[in-house]
């Protein structure tokens, strides 16, 4: 063997189980659950405010999510631009793009069909203990006009300022519109390809910047166990089991639907395409876990992209395109199962009959309008978009807000699972999947992934 030949890497000794990212997250969920129950039993303080433990858990959880969200704008921009540039390295780029969009639609169609079926079978709106006085219109709503107008960037950064006036004075906050950032980044990526060699320096800078953003996000991801304790503990402390009991059938319908999509539909699709479902879950589980805790598809994006490539064998150039696109538009949980069951719940609760045309509208909104969720926590915009399209009272959203954070954990986990599933299936069908990587027993975990050199 010549000195320049790279020898095969010797298998490393197994690490202690407690160093596993998955074990750490599961242990943190148990700790968060226990602390949440303790905080709920403590009750409010003498002034009627949240007790010290609830405030501590809330601060830890919100800080973790804030760190993820702080990196979202630059992550979306650099990832989408880099993914479009990477398409140059694929011979069948156009076919891969259309196949990706097609499978996005196929899985969304199946998911919304399951949601409608569960809504009709379980009838959660007729089996609820929540009072009608809880119905109230949400502070933010979605409509097709708002959705279409939201696609037009108001500035190059996709930023919007909002001012709130209270007794203590006026406060102004800046928010980013992920859809506008998506449109801007797609336009910049396509323009860079059209410019040709003159854009090589810019694309090289963008790739370097993306690596820096990924490194920052890995540092945040290392805090996931701590963030898990805060997020889950605060949810249990604030919401407890009372809200779930009032909306028991509704919550059950949502989670049954998510379970069917994740553990029945996805395995069937994998098996139909000659892929071992167990191997898929082994590879994708770190990202699914993080999505469940963080409730953010975009916050999970770097890990989803890495496990799709390193664990599931999807080519880097294609994974770099499909996963960022999926993180902003592929939402089987938030945009299919959730709005379908929720719309049927609201219709049943207010006694509004639905015809076949209404169910077709639910399908249309779920398959076409899923980008309205934009990969962020919560799916209120998608739900209000569905309700307004069907002509149902928006006050119904207020009935469901009490359990939304708990449901959103499962929704986001299914979202991310689908975002890794579609490029895996498309790669297999197009003959570009690294089958050896997919079939191997060893998987790269979240905290190991950053040590793996890029290919």
XYZ file of N, CA and C in Angstrom, residues 140-372:
699
model
N -53.564 35.628 15.243
C -53.042 35.609 13.876
C -53.795 34.572 13.076
N -54.155 34.938 11.863
C -54.918 34.035 11.005
C -54.242 33.919 9.648
N -54.677 32.966 8.876
C -54.134 32.771 7.546
C -55.240 32.741 6.511
N -54.949 33.264 5.348
C -55.885 33.218 4.226
C -55.069 33.026 2.964
N -55.741 32.639 1.877
C -55.010 32.434 0.636
C -54.379 33.731 0.149
N -55.100 34.864 0.341
C -54.544 36.143 -0.089
C -53.302 36.486 0.717
N -53.379 36.278 2.047
C -52.207 36.539 2.894
C -51.055 35.620 2.520
N -51.394 34.360 2.220
C -50.354 33.394 1.858
C -49.647 33.818 0.573
N -50.426 34.225 -0.435
C -49.837 34.633 -1.713
C -49.064 35.942 -1.563
N -49.632 36.881 -0.786
C -48.913 38.146 -0.555
C -47.648 37.909 0.248
N -47.687 36.910 1.129
C -46.522 36.614 1.946
C -45.357 36.065 1.153
N -45.618 35.577 -0.068
C -44.544 35.062 -0.913
C -43.715 36.182 -1.524
N -44.271 37.399 -1.557
C -43.577 38.525 -2.175
C -42.703 39.200 -1.115
N -41.387 39.149 -1.266
C -40.507 39.726 -0.234
C -40.715 41.236 -0.094
N -40.829 41.680 1.131
C -40.945 43.108 1.394
C -39.576 43.758 1.535
N -38.558 42.942 1.817
C -37.175 43.417 1.858
C -36.266 42.220 1.646
N -35.010 42.497 1.380
C -34.079 41.436 1.011
C -33.821 40.460 2.148
N -34.099 40.860 3.394
C -33.854 39.997 4.543
C -35.099 39.245 4.986
N -36.257 39.534 4.383
C -37.487 38.868 4.786
C -37.928 39.231 6.189
N -37.594 40.441 6.635
C -37.906 40.869 7.994
C -39.175 41.715 8.027
N -39.894 41.608 9.133
C -41.076 42.429 9.360
C -41.047 42.923 10.793
N -41.421 44.188 10.996
C -41.434 44.783 12.336
C -42.868 44.903 12.823
N -43.070 44.591 14.094
C -44.388 44.733 14.700
C -44.240 45.468 16.027
N -45.175 46.381 16.292
C -45.132 47.192 17.507
C -46.356 46.898 18.363
N -46.119 46.671 19.639
C -47.211 46.405 20.580
C -47.203 47.491 21.653
N -48.380 48.101 21.850
C -48.518 49.171 22.835
C -49.225 48.623 24.073
N -48.629 48.866 25.244
C -49.208 48.437 26.511
C -49.102 49.568 27.514
N -49.547 49.317 28.716
C -49.497 50.343 29.756
C -48.063 50.761 30.078
N -47.146 49.829 29.916
C -45.744 50.125 30.220
C -45.010 50.807 29.077
N -45.687 50.978 27.927
C -45.068 51.630 26.785
C -45.166 50.789 25.526
N -44.471 51.201 24.495
C -44.494 50.510 23.203
C -43.223 49.687 23.025
N -43.387 48.493 22.541
C -42.245 47.619 22.260
C -42.320 47.161 20.812
N -41.196 47.194 20.132
C -41.125 46.790 18.724
C -40.259 45.539 18.611
N -40.743 44.579 17.868
C -39.995 43.332 17.680
C -39.867 43.040 16.196
N -38.782 42.388 15.839
C -38.530 41.989 14.450
C -38.792 40.500 14.294
N -39.504 40.136 13.242
C -39.776 38.740 12.924
C -39.362 38.474 11.485
N -39.040 37.239 11.202
C -38.667 36.883 9.837
C -39.755 36.019 9.212
N -39.955 36.207 7.928
C -40.923 35.437 7.161
C -40.158 34.370 6.388
N -40.279 33.123 6.819
C -39.494 32.052 6.214
C -39.862 31.860 4.747
N -41.138 32.071 4.403
C -41.539 31.932 3.003
C -40.820 32.957 2.133
N -40.724 34.192 2.618
C -40.027 35.210 1.846
C -38.543 34.895 1.736
N -37.946 34.416 2.821
C -36.535 34.027 2.765
C -36.353 32.887 1.774
N -37.318 31.950 1.746
C -37.253 30.841 0.795
C -37.288 31.348 -0.641
N -38.202 32.277 -0.922
C -38.315 32.832 -2.273
C -37.040 33.572 -2.652
N -36.516 34.379 -1.722
C -35.288 35.132 -2.001
C -34.123 34.189 -2.275
N -33.981 33.151 -1.447
C -32.843 32.240 -1.602
C -32.947 31.429 -2.889
N -34.156 31.023 -3.276
C -34.325 30.305 -4.542
C -33.945 31.206 -5.714
N -34.410 32.464 -5.667
C -34.085 33.403 -6.744
C -32.584 33.648 -6.830
N -31.940 33.837 -5.681
C -30.490 34.069 -5.672
C -29.750 32.836 -6.181
N -30.177 31.643 -5.763
C -29.526 30.418 -6.218
C -29.629 30.230 -7.715
N -30.822 30.458 -8.269
C -31.007 30.313 -9.719
C -30.199 31.366 -10.468
N -30.195 32.604 -9.941
C -29.422 33.672 -10.579
C -27.932 33.343 -10.579
N -27.461 32.760 -9.481
C -26.044 32.395 -9.413
C -25.690 31.355 -10.470
N -26.599 30.414 -10.711
C -26.355 29.414 -11.747
C -26.356 30.053 -13.125
N -27.251 31.008 -13.337
C -27.341 31.661 -14.647
C -26.118 32.542 -14.918
N -25.573 33.150 -13.859
C -24.407 34.021 -14.026
C -23.192 33.233 -14.486
N -23.062 31.999 -13.999
C -21.955 31.157 -14.420
C -20.706 31.360 -13.588
N -19.517 31.322 -14.219
C -18.255 31.397 -13.472
C -18.138 32.639 -12.597
N -18.789 33.725 -12.970
C -18.688 34.950 -12.174
C -19.245 34.774 -10.762
N -20.107 33.768 -10.559
C -20.722 33.539 -9.251
C -19.963 32.510 -8.428
N -18.873 31.964 -8.962
C -18.155 30.913 -8.241
C -17.648 31.394 -6.881
N -17.144 32.609 -6.817
C -16.641 33.137 -5.550
C -17.766 33.258 -4.522
N -18.923 33.760 -4.980
C -20.076 33.889 -4.083
C -20.527 32.530 -3.573
N -20.616 31.539 -4.464
C -21.072 30.205 -4.065
C -20.077 29.549 -3.110
N -18.786 29.786 -3.336
C -17.778 29.251 -2.417
C -17.927 29.894 -1.044
N -18.161 31.209 -1.005
C -18.387 31.888 0.274
C -19.637 31.353 0.956
N -20.700 31.129 0.175
C -21.951 30.622 0.744
C -21.750 29.238 1.358
N -20.989 28.361 0.667
C -20.711 27.028 1.209
C -19.927 27.128 2.513
N -18.948 28.031 2.545
C -18.157 28.206 3.767
C -19.026 28.755 4.897
N -19.876 29.720 4.583
C -20.759 30.308 5.581
C -21.726 29.260 6.122
N -22.222 28.390 5.233
C -23.140 27.340 5.651
C -22.467 26.393 6.633
N -21.200 26.071 6.401
C -20.484 25.202 7.339
C -20.370 25.863 8.718
N -20.151 27.169 8.727
C -20.070 27.884 10.009
C -21.414 27.845 10.726
N -22.498 28.050 9.976
C -23.836 28.007 10.565
C -24.123 26.617 11.112
N -23.734 25.594 10.367
C -23.925 24.217 10.840
C -23.165 23.982 12.146
N -21.947 24.499 12.231
C -21.169 24.320 13.451
C -21.864 24.992 14.634
N -22.398 26.198 14.417
C -23.145 26.881 15.471
C -24.365 26.073 15.905
N -25.039 25.493 14.921
C -26.227 24.712 15.243
C -25.878 23.423 15.972
N -24.724 22.822 15.656
C -24.315 21.626 16.398
C -24.089 21.965 17.863
N -23.547 23.150 18.111
C -23.359 23.561 19.502
C -24.703 23.694 20.211
N -25.694 24.229 19.502
C -27.031 24.348 20.099
C -27.644 22.964 20.305
N -27.453 22.092 19.327
C -28.024 20.747 19.423
C -27.448 19.992 20.621
N -26.201 20.287 20.974
C -25.614 19.647 22.157
C -26.398 19.978 23.428
N -27.127 21.087 23.402
C -27.916 21.506 24.563
C -29.299 20.871 24.584
N -29.592 19.993 23.619
C -30.931 19.415 23.512
C -31.411 18.755 24.809
N -30.609 17.934 25.490
C -31.112 17.339 26.743
C -31.551 18.386 27.764
N -30.777 19.480 27.873
C -31.153 20.540 28.816
C -32.435 21.219 28.349
N -32.500 21.522 27.051
C -33.705 22.136 26.505
C -34.919 21.244 26.654
N -34.717 19.936 26.536
C -35.817 18.981 26.682
C -36.433 19.072 28.071
N -35.591 19.150 29.082
C -36.097 19.252 30.451
C -36.989 20.485 30.602
N -36.529 21.619 30.060
C -37.309 22.843 30.174
C -38.592 22.814 29.385
N -38.535 22.358 28.128
C -39.707 22.375 27.261
C -40.780 21.419 27.749
N -40.392 20.174 28.013
C -41.384 19.189 28.440
C -41.879 19.490 29.852
N -40.962 19.883 30.732
C -41.358 20.207 32.098
C -42.336 21.366 32.142
N -42.078 22.408 31.346
C -42.979 23.561 31.329
C -44.338 23.187 30.752
N -44.343 22.347 29.711
C -45.617 21.931 29.113
C -46.474 21.179 30.129
N -45.860 20.278 30.877
C -46.604 19.515 31.874
C -47.079 20.425 32.996
N -46.207 21.360 33.420
C -46.563 22.250 34.516
C -47.704 23.189 34.144
N -47.677 23.738 32.949
C -48.673 24.723 32.542
C -49.979 24.075 32.106
N -49.875 23.004 31.322
C -51.076 22.415 30.739
C -51.582 21.205 31.521
N -50.659 20.459 32.102
C -51.073 19.293 32.894
C -51.887 18.315 32.068
N -52.729 17.571 32.785
C -53.568 16.583 32.092
C -54.999 17.075 31.940
N -55.334 18.233 32.567
C -56.708 18.708 32.526
C -57.156 19.029 31.102
N -56.301 19.793 30.397
C -56.661 20.172 29.032
C -56.750 18.954 28.132
N -55.803 18.020 28.313
C -55.843 16.801 27.507
C -57.117 15.994 27.799
N -57.557 15.990 29.057
C -58.764 15.248 29.406
C -59.984 15.859 28.744
N -60.051 17.209 28.715
C -61.184 17.871 28.079
C -61.227 17.608 26.584
N -60.053 17.535 25.980
C -59.961 17.295 24.536
C -59.361 15.921 24.277
N -59.769 14.965 25.099
C -59.174 13.635 25.030
C -59.331 12.967 23.686
N -60.547 12.954 23.154
C -60.773 12.270 21.883
C -60.078 12.990 20.729
N -60.067 14.314 20.796
C -59.371 15.090 19.764
C -57.873 14.797 19.798
N -57.278 14.858 20.994
C -55.849 14.580 21.135
C -55.524 13.156 20.704
N -56.405 12.218 21.075
C -56.192 10.824 20.693
C -56.246 10.666 19.179
N -57.187 11.349 18.536
C -57.313 11.248 17.077
C -56.045 11.756 16.395
N -55.512 12.884 16.897
C -54.286 13.440 16.307
C -53.131 12.457 16.439
N -52.929 11.929 17.644
C -51.784 11.047 17.855
C -51.964 9.677 17.206
N -53.197 9.207 17.094
C -53.424 7.968 16.344
C -53.063 8.181 14.884
N -53.473 9.333 14.334
C -53.125 9.635 12.946
C -51.633 9.741 12.741
N -50.947 10.427 13.654
C -49.493 10.550 13.550
C -48.821 9.188 13.648
N -49.332 8.342 14.546
C -48.776 7.000 14.709
C -48.957 6.188 13.425
N -50.126 6.268 12.822
C -50.380 5.495 11.601
C -49.474 5.940 10.461
N -49.289 7.250 10.330
C -48.423 7.749 9.260
C -46.980 7.326 9.500
N -46.508 7.512 10.731
C -45.095 7.261 11.023
C -44.744 5.777 11.040
N -45.619 4.962 11.636
C -45.256 3.562 11.856
C -46.026 2.561 10.987
N -46.911 3.048 10.134
C -47.607 2.157 9.202
C -47.386 2.603 7.766
N -47.769 3.847 7.446
C -47.658 4.323 6.070
C -46.201 4.377 5.617
N -45.353 5.011 6.406
C -43.947 5.130 6.003
C -43.267 3.769 5.848
N -43.436 2.835 6.797
C -42.838 1.512 6.585
C -43.362 0.797 5.346
N -44.657 0.947 5.058
C -45.219 0.309 3.860
C -44.579 0.893 2.606
N -44.432 2.210 2.555
C -43.803 2.844 1.400
C -42.349 2.413 1.256
N -41.641 2.308 2.374
C -40.251 1.852 2.323
C -40.162 0.418 1.829
N -41.014 -0.445 2.382
C -41.003 -1.848 1.995
C -41.357 -2.005 0.527
N -42.317 -1.201 0.047
C -42.723 -1.272 -1.357
C -41.597 -0.869 -2.297
N -40.649 -0.089 -1.799
C -39.523 0.344 -2.624
C -38.244 -0.434 -2.305
N -38.397 -1.579 -1.624
C -37.257 -2.453 -1.369
C -36.322 -1.977 -0.286
N -36.832 -1.203 0.677
C -36.008 -0.679 1.763
C -36.492 -1.220 3.100
N -35.544 -1.546 3.966
C -35.868 -2.091 5.282
C -36.364 -0.969 6.197
N -37.619 -1.013 6.652
C -38.140 0.060 7.516
C -37.383 0.197 8.828
N -36.969 -0.929 9.420
C -36.250 -0.871 10.693
C -34.947 -0.095 10.519
N -34.272 -0.356 9.422
C -33.017 0.353 9.159
C -33.267 1.854 8.985
N -34.385 2.203 8.383
C -34.714 3.620 8.214
C -34.867 4.304 9.577
N -35.631 3.671 10.477
C -35.858 4.286 11.779
C -34.565 4.346 12.604
N -33.698 3.342 12.442
C -32.405 3.396 13.126
C -31.612 4.631 12.681
N -31.639 4.897 11.389
C -30.871 6.020 10.865
C -31.497 7.370 11.137
N -32.831 7.437 11.066
C -33.520 8.727 11.172
C -33.867 9.115 12.597
N -33.760 8.175 13.545
C -34.260 8.431 14.894
C -33.646 9.643 15.592
N -32.325 9.917 15.471
C -31.794 11.117 16.127
C -32.511 12.395 15.706
N -32.816 12.535 14.419
C -33.518 13.732 13.944
C -34.962 13.746 14.414
N -35.621 12.582 14.427
C -37.010 12.505 14.882
C -37.100 12.892 16.344
N -36.146 12.442 17.149
C -36.116 12.789 18.569
C -35.966 14.299 18.773
N -35.007 14.890 18.056
C -34.770 16.324 18.210
C -35.990 17.122 17.765
N -36.641 16.676 16.697
C -37.842 17.365 16.213
C -38.950 17.316 17.248
N -39.100 16.179 17.910
C -40.138 16.020 18.930
C -39.934 17.021 20.066
N -38.690 17.233 20.436
C -38.390 18.120 21.560
C -38.439 19.587 21.149
N -37.800 19.929 20.024
C -37.649 21.330 19.633
C -38.894 21.903 18.983
N -39.742 21.048 18.404
C -40.942 21.478 17.695
C -40.595 22.412 16.537
N -39.467 22.190 15.886
C -39.054 23.034 14.773
C -38.371 22.192 13.704
N -38.989 22.112 12.537
C -38.380 21.375 11.431
C -37.104 22.050 10.963
N -37.119 23.382 10.922
C -35.941 24.100 10.457
C -34.818 24.018 11.476
N -35.157 24.075 12.762
C -34.130 23.922 13.772
C -33.458 22.561 13.721
N -34.196 21.565 13.242
C -33.666 20.204 13.128
C -32.974 19.989 11.792
N -33.078 20.953 10.872
C -32.603 20.779 9.498
C -31.177 20.252 9.372
N -30.174 20.816 10.057
C -28.805 20.309 9.873
C -28.672 18.837 10.234
N -29.326 18.424 11.310
C -29.255 17.026 11.720
C -30.011 16.139 10.738
N -31.167 16.594 10.268
C -31.940 15.813 9.293
C -31.140 15.597 8.023
N -30.505 16.666 7.556
C -29.709 16.551 6.334
C -28.526 15.611 6.538
N -27.873 15.691 7.713
C -26.700 14.862 7.954
C -27.065 13.382 8.056
N -28.126 13.064 8.785
C -28.480 11.642 8.910
C -29.040 11.097 7.594
N -29.671 11.958 6.793
C -30.173 11.502 5.492
C -29.024 11.080 4.598
N -27.929 11.812 4.695
C -26.759 11.474 3.894
C -25.927 10.359 4.520
N -25.563 10.522 5.794
C -24.599 9.618 6.420
C -25.225 8.311 6.896
N -26.482 8.346 7.325
C -27.127 7.132 7.834
C -27.976 6.419 6.799
N -28.622 7.192 5.917
C -29.569 6.596 4.971
C -29.012 6.458 3.565
N -27.836 7.018 3.288
C -27.175 6.784 2.005
C -27.640 7.639 0.854
N -28.332 8.754 1.125
C -28.756 9.653 0.054
C -27.556 10.486 -0.385
N -27.324 10.639 -1.689
C -26.163 11.432 -2.138
C -26.190 12.839 -1.549
N -25.007 13.335 -1.201
C -24.910 14.638 -0.548
C -25.547 15.750 -1.380
N -25.301 15.739 -2.700
C -25.812 16.814 -3.551
C -27.342 16.837 -3.557
N -27.948 15.649 -3.558
C -29.405 15.587 -3.578
C -29.995 15.865 -2.197
N -29.363 15.322 -1.144
C -29.842 15.574 0.220
C -29.795 17.058 0.539
N -28.767 17.751 0.048
C -28.620 19.176 0.312
C -29.708 19.995 -0.365
N -30.367 19.418 -1.364
C -31.502 20.092 -1.997
C -32.830 19.681 -1.374
N -33.044 18.381 -1.259
C -34.357 17.867 -0.871
C -34.704 18.157 0.587
N -33.738 18.014 1.494
C -34.043 18.178 2.916
C -34.359 19.634 3.272
N -33.548 20.630 2.843
C -33.949 22.016 3.126
C -35.286 22.388 2.509
N -35.561 21.893 1.295
C -36.858 22.158 0.681
C -37.976 21.534 1.515
N -37.754 20.308 1.984
C -38.758 19.636 2.796
C -38.975 20.315 4.129
N -37.908 20.883 4.711
C -38.032 21.533 6.015
C -38.928 22.753 5.965
N -39.141 23.321 4.777
C -39.994 24.497 4.643
C -41.336 24.190 3.994
N -41.487 23.022 3.370
C -42.736 22.750 2.648
C -43.329 21.367 2.914
N -42.596 20.457 3.547
C -43.050 19.076 3.699
C -43.521 18.857 5.128
N -44.849 18.864 5.352
C -45.398 18.838 6.704
C -46.565 17.851 6.811
N -46.287 16.563 6.833
C -47.363 15.579 6.940
C -48.095 15.680 8.273
N -47.406 16.134 9.318
C -48.041 16.272 10.622
C -48.815 17.564 10.750
N -48.138 18.691 10.534
C -48.753 20.005 10.737
C -49.716 20.395 9.616
N -49.471 19.937 8.405
C -50.261 20.410 7.269
C -51.196 19.358 6.695
N -51.241 18.164 7.247
C -52.115 17.128 6.712
C -52.992 16.526 7.810
N -52.391 15.773 8.712
C -53.146 15.155 9.801
C -53.841 16.210 10.661
N -53.085 17.198 11.113
C -53.594 18.181 12.070
C -54.743 19.026 11.517
N -54.603 19.694 10.368
C -55.721 20.524 9.896
C -56.945 19.713 9.504
N -56.748 18.484 9.017
C -57.891 17.665 8.623
C -58.751 17.313 9.838
N -58.119 16.776 10.876
C -58.872 16.390 12.080
C -59.414 17.631 12.784
N -58.629 18.700 12.826
C -59.058 19.912 13.520
C -60.247 20.564 12.830
N -60.230 20.601 11.501
C -61.352 21.191 10.768
C -62.625 20.397 11.001
N -62.515 19.072 10.995
C -63.685 18.229 11.251
C -64.158 18.420 12.690
N -63.225 18.553 13.638
C -63.586 18.813 15.028
C -64.404 20.099 15.141
N -63.916 21.183 14.528
C -64.602 22.472 14.609
C -65.980 22.380 13.980
N -66.080 21.722 12.827
C -67.382 21.576 12.161
C -68.356 20.796 13.034
N -67.892 19.706 13.635
C -68.765 18.902 14.494
C -69.146 19.673 15.753
N -68.217 20.426 16.325
C -68.480 21.149 17.569
C -69.542 22.228 17.360
N -69.474 22.943 16.242
C -70.429 24.016 15.973
C -71.639 23.539 15.161
N -71.700 22.243 14.874
C -72.851 21.704 14.168
C -72.941 22.109 12.712
N -71.781 22.310 12.076
C -71.761 22.691 10.660
C -71.589 21.431 9.810
N -72.559 21.088 8.963
C -72.415 19.875 8.142
C -71.366 20.075 7.047
N -70.606 19.032 6.779
C -69.602 19.058 5.722
C -69.991 18.102 4.614
N -69.874 18.558 3.370
C -70.150 17.721 2.216
C -68.874 17.250 1.567
N -69.001 16.484 0.510
C -67.835 15.936 -0.178
C -66.928 17.040 -0.690
N -67.547 18.187 -1.087
C -66.728 19.279 -1.600
C -65.838 19.865 -0.506
N -66.310 19.838 0.743
C -65.507 20.342 1.853
C -64.299 19.442 2.124
N -64.523 18.143 2.035
C -63.408 17.213 2.260
C -62.376 17.329 1.135
N -62.847 17.580 -0.084
C -61.910 17.793 -1.188
C -61.109 19.076 -0.979
N -61.748 20.090 -0.393
C -61.033 21.321 -0.097
C -59.970 21.095 0.971
N -60.295 20.252 1.959
C -59.309 19.929 2.987
C -58.093 19.261 2.349
N -58.333 18.348 1.425
C -57.242 17.679 0.716
C -56.421 18.697 -0.065
N -57.118 19.593 -0.775
C -56.425 20.591 -1.593
C -55.534 21.489 -0.736
N -56.089 22.000 0.359
C -55.318 22.893 1.226
C -54.115 22.166 1.820
N -54.306 20.912 2.215
C -53.230 20.160 2.854
C -52.092 19.853 1.891
N -52.422 19.540 0.643
C -51.395 19.162 -0.328
C -50.715 20.381 -0.932
N -51.499 21.426 -1.204
C -50.961 22.595 -1.899
C -50.475 23.663 -0.935
N -51.171 23.849 0.173
C -50.868 24.968 1.051
C -49.958 24.662 2.205
N -49.283 23.523 2.185
C -48.473 23.132 3.344
C -47.301 24.076 3.582
N -46.878 24.800 2.553
C -45.770 25.739 2.745
C -46.129 26.851 3.710
N -47.421 27.036 3.978
C -47.838 28.105 4.891
C -47.326 27.866 6.308
